[in-house]
Tab-separated table of N, CA and C in Angstrom:
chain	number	residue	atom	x	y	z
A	30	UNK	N	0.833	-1.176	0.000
A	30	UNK	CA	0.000	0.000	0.000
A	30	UNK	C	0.882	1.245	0.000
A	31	UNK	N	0.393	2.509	-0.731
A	31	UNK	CA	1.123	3.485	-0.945
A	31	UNK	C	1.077	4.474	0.754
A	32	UNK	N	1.369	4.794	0.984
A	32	UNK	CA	2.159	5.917	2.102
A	32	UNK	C	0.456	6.265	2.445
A	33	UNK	N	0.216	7.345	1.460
A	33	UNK	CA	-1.277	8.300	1.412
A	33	UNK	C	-2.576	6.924	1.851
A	34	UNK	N	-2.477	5.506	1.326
A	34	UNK	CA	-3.726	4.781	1.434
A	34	UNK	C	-3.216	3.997	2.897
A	35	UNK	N	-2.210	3.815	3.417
A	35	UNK	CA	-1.927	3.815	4.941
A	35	UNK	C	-2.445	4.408	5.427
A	36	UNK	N	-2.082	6.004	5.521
A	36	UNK	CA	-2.261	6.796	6.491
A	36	UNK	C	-3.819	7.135	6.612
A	37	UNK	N	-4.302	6.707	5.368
A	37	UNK	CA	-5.887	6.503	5.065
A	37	UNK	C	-6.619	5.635	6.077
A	38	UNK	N	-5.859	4.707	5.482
A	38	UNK	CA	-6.921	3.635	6.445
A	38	UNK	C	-5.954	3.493	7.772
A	39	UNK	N	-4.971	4.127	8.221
A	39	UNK	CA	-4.957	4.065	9.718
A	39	UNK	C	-5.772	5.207	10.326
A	40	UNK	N	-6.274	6.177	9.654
A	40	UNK	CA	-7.365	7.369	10.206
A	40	UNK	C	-8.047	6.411	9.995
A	41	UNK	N	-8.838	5.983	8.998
A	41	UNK	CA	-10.614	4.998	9.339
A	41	UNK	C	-10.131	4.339	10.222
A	42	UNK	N	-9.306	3.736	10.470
A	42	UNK	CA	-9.225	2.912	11.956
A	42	UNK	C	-9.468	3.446	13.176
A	43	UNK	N	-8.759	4.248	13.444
A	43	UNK	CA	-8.379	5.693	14.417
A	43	UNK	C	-10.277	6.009	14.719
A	44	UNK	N	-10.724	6.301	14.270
A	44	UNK	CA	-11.893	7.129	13.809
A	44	UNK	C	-13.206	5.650	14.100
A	45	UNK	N	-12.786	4.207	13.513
A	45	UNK	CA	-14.268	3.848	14.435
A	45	UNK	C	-13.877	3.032	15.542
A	46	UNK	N	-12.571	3.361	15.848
A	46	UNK	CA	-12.636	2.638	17.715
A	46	UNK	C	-12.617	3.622	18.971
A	47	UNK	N	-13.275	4.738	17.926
A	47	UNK	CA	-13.602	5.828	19.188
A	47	UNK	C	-15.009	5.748	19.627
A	48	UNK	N	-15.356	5.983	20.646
A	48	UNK	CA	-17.079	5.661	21.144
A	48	UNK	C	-17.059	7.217	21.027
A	49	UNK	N	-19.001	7.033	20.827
A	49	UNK	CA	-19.543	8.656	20.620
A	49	UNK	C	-20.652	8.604	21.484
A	50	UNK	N	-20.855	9.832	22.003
A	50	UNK	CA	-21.685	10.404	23.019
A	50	UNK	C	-23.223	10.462	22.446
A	51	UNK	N	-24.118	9.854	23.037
A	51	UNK	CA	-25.589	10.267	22.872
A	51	UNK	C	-25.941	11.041	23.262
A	52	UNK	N	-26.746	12.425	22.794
A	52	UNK	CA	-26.602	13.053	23.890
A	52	UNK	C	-27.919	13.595	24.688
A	53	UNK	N	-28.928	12.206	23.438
A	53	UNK	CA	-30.351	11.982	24.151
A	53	UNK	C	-30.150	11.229	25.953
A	54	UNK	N	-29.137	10.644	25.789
A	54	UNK	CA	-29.096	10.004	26.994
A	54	UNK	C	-28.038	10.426	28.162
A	55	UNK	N	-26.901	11.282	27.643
A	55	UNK	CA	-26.010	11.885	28.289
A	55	UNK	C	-26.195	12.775	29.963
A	56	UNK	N	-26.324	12.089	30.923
A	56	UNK	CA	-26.329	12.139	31.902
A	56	UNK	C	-26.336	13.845	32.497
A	57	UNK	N	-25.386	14.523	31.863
A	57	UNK	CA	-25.072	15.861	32.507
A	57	UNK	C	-25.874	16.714	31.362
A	58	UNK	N	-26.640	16.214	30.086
A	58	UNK	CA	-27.188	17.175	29.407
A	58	UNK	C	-28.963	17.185	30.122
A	59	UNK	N	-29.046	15.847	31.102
A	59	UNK	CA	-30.830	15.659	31.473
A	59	UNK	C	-30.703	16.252	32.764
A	60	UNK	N	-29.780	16.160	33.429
A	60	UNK	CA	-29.768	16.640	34.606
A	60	UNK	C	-28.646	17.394	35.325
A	61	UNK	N	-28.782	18.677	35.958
A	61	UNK	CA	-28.116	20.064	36.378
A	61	UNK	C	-27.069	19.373	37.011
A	62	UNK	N	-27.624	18.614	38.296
A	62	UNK	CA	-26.806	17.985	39.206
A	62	UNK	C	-26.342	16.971	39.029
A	63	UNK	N	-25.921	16.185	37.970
A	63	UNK	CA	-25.460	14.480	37.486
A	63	UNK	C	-24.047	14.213	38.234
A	64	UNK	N	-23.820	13.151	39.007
A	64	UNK	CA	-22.849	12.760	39.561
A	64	UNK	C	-21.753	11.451	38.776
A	65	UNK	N	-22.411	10.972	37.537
A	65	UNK	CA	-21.615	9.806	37.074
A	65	UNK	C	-20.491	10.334	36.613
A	66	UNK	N	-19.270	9.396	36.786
A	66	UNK	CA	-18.496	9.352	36.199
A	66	UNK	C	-18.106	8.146	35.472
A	67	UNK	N	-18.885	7.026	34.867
A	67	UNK	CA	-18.340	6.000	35.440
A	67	UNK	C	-17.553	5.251	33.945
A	68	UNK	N	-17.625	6.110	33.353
A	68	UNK	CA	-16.907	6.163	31.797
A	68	UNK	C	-15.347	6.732	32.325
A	69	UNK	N	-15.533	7.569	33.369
A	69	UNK	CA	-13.735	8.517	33.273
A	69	UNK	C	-13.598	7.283	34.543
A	70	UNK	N	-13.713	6.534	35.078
A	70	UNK	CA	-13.532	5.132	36.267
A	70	UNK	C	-12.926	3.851	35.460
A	71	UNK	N	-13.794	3.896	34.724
A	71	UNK	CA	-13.454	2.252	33.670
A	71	UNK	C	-12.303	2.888	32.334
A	72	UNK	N	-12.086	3.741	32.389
A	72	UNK	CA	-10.596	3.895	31.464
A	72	UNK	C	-9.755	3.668	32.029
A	73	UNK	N	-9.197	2.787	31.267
A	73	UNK	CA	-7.413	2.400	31.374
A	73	UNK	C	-6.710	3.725	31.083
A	74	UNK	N	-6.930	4.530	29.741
A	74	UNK	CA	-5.880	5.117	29.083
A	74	UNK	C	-6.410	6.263	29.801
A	75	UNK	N	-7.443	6.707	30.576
A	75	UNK	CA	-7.635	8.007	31.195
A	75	UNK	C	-7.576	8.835	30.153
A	76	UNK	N	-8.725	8.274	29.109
A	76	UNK	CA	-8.476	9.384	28.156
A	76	UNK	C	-10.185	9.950	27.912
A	77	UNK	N	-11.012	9.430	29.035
A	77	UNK	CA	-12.541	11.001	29.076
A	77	UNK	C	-11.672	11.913	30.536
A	78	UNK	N	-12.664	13.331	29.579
A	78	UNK	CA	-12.195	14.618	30.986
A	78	UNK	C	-13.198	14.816	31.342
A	79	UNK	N	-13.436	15.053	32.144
A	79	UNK	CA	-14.952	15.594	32.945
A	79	UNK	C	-14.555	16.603	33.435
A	80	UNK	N	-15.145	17.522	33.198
A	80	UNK	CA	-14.957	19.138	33.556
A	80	UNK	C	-16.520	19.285	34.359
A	81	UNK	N	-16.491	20.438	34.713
A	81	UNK	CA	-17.932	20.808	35.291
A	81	UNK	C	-18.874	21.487	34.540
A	82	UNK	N	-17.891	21.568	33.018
A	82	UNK	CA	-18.960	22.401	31.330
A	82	UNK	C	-19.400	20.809	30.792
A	83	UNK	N	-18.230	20.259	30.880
A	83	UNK	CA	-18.276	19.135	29.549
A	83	UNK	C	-17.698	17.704	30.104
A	84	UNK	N	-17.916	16.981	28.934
A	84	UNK	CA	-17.014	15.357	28.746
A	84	UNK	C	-16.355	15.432	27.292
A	85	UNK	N	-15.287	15.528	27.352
A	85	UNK	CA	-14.618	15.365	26.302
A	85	UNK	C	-13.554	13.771	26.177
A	86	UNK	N	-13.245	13.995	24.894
A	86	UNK	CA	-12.478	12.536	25.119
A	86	UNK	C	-11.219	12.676	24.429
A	87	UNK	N	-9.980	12.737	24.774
A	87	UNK	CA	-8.430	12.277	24.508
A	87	UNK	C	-8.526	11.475	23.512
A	88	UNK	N	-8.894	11.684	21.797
A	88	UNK	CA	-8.638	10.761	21.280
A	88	UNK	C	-7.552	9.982	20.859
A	89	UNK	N	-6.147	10.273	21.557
A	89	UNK	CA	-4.647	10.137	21.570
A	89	UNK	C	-4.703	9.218	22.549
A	90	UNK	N	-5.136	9.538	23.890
A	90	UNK	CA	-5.265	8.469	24.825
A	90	UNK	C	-6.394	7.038	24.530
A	91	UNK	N	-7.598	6.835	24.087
A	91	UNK	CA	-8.165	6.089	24.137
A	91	UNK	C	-7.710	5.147	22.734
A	92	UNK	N	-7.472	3.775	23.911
A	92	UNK	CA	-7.214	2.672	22.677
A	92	UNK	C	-8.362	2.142	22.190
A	93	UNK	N	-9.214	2.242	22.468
A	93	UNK	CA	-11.225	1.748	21.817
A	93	UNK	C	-11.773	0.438	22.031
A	94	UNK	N	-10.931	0.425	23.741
A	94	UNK	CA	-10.923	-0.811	24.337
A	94	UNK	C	-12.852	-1.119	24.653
A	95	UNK	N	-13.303	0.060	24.716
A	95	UNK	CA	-15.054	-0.140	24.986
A	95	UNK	C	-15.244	-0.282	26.189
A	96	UNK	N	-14.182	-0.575	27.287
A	96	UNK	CA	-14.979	-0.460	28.769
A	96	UNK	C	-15.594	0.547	29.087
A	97	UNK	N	-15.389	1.837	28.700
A	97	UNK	CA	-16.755	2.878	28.954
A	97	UNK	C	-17.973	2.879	28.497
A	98	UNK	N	-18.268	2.167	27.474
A	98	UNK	CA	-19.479	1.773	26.799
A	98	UNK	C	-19.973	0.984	27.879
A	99	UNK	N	-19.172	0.056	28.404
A	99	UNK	CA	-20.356	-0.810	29.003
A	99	UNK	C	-20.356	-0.348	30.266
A	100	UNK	N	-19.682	-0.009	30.737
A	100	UNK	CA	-20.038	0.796	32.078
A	100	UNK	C	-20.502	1.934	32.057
A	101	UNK	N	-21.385	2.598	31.050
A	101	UNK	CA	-22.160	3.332	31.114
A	101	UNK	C	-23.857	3.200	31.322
A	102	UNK	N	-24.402	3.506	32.831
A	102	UNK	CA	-25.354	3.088	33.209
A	102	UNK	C	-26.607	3.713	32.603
A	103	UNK	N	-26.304	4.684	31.625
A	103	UNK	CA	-27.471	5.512	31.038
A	103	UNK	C	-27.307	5.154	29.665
A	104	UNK	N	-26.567	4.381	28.709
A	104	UNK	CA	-26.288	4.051	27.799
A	104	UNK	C	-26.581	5.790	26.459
A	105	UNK	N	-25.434	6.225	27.198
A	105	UNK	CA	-24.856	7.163	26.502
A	105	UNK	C	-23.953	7.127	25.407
A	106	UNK	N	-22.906	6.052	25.791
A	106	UNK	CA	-21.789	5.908	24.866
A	106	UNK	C	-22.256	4.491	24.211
A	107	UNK	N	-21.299	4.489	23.014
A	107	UNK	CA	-21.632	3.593	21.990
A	107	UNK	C	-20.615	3.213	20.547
A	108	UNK	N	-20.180	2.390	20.490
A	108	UNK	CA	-19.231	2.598	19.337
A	108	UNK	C	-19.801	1.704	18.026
A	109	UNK	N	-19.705	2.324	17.010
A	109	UNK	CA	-19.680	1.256	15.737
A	109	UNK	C	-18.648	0.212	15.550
A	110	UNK	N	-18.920	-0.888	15.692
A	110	UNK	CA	-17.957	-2.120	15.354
A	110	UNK	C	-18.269	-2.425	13.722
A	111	UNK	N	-17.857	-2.012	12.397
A	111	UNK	CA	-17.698	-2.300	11.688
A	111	UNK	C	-17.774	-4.222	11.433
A	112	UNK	N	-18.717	-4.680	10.297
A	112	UNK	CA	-18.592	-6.268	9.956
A	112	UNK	C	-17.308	-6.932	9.409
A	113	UNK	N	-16.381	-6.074	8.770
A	113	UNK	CA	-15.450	-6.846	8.916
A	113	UNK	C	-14.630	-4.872	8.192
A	114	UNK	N	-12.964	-5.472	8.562
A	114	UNK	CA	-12.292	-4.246	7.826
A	114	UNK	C	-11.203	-5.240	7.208
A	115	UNK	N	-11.482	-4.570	5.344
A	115	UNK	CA	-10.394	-5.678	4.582
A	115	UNK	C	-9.320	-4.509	4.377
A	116	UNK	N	-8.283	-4.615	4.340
A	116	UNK	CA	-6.781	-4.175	3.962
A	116	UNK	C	-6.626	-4.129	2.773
A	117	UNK	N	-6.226	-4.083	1.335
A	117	UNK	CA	-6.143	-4.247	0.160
A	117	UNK	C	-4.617	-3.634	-0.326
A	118	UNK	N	-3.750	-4.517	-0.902
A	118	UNK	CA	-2.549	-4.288	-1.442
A	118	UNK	C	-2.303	-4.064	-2.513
């Protein structure tokens, strides 16, 4: 593979083992006072921030291991697992 279709498909990679925020269900957008954290608890790479505006996410830090998905008790987070990803030479 040429240089440019690497760096291609290591961004599509990059890009669906990141989980994304619902933000029908997002804990601190339904309620003033929300206490969960339990997405910035179950990271290894400590890569969600919880601020007292926002949740943002370190996409440098997170390897798209998915333990915040499932330890999310409001099912906020969520990632696309793609059916299969082919490589092509």
């Amino acid at each position: 593979m040429t240089t440019a279709a690497t760096n291609l498909a290591e961004t599509i990679g990059q890009e669906l083992r990141l989980p994304d925020i619902d933000p029908e269900y997002y804990v601190y957008a339904v309620y003033d006072q929300a206490s969960c954290q339990a997405c910035v608890d179950a990271c290894p790479g400590k890569a969600w921030i919880l601020t007292e505006e926002s949740l943002g996410l370190d996409t440098d830090s997170c390897n798209g291991c998915g333990l915040c998905v499932s330890s999310c008790p409001s099912g906020a987070l969520h990632m696309h697992f793609p059916w299969t990803i082919r490589h092509f030479g």
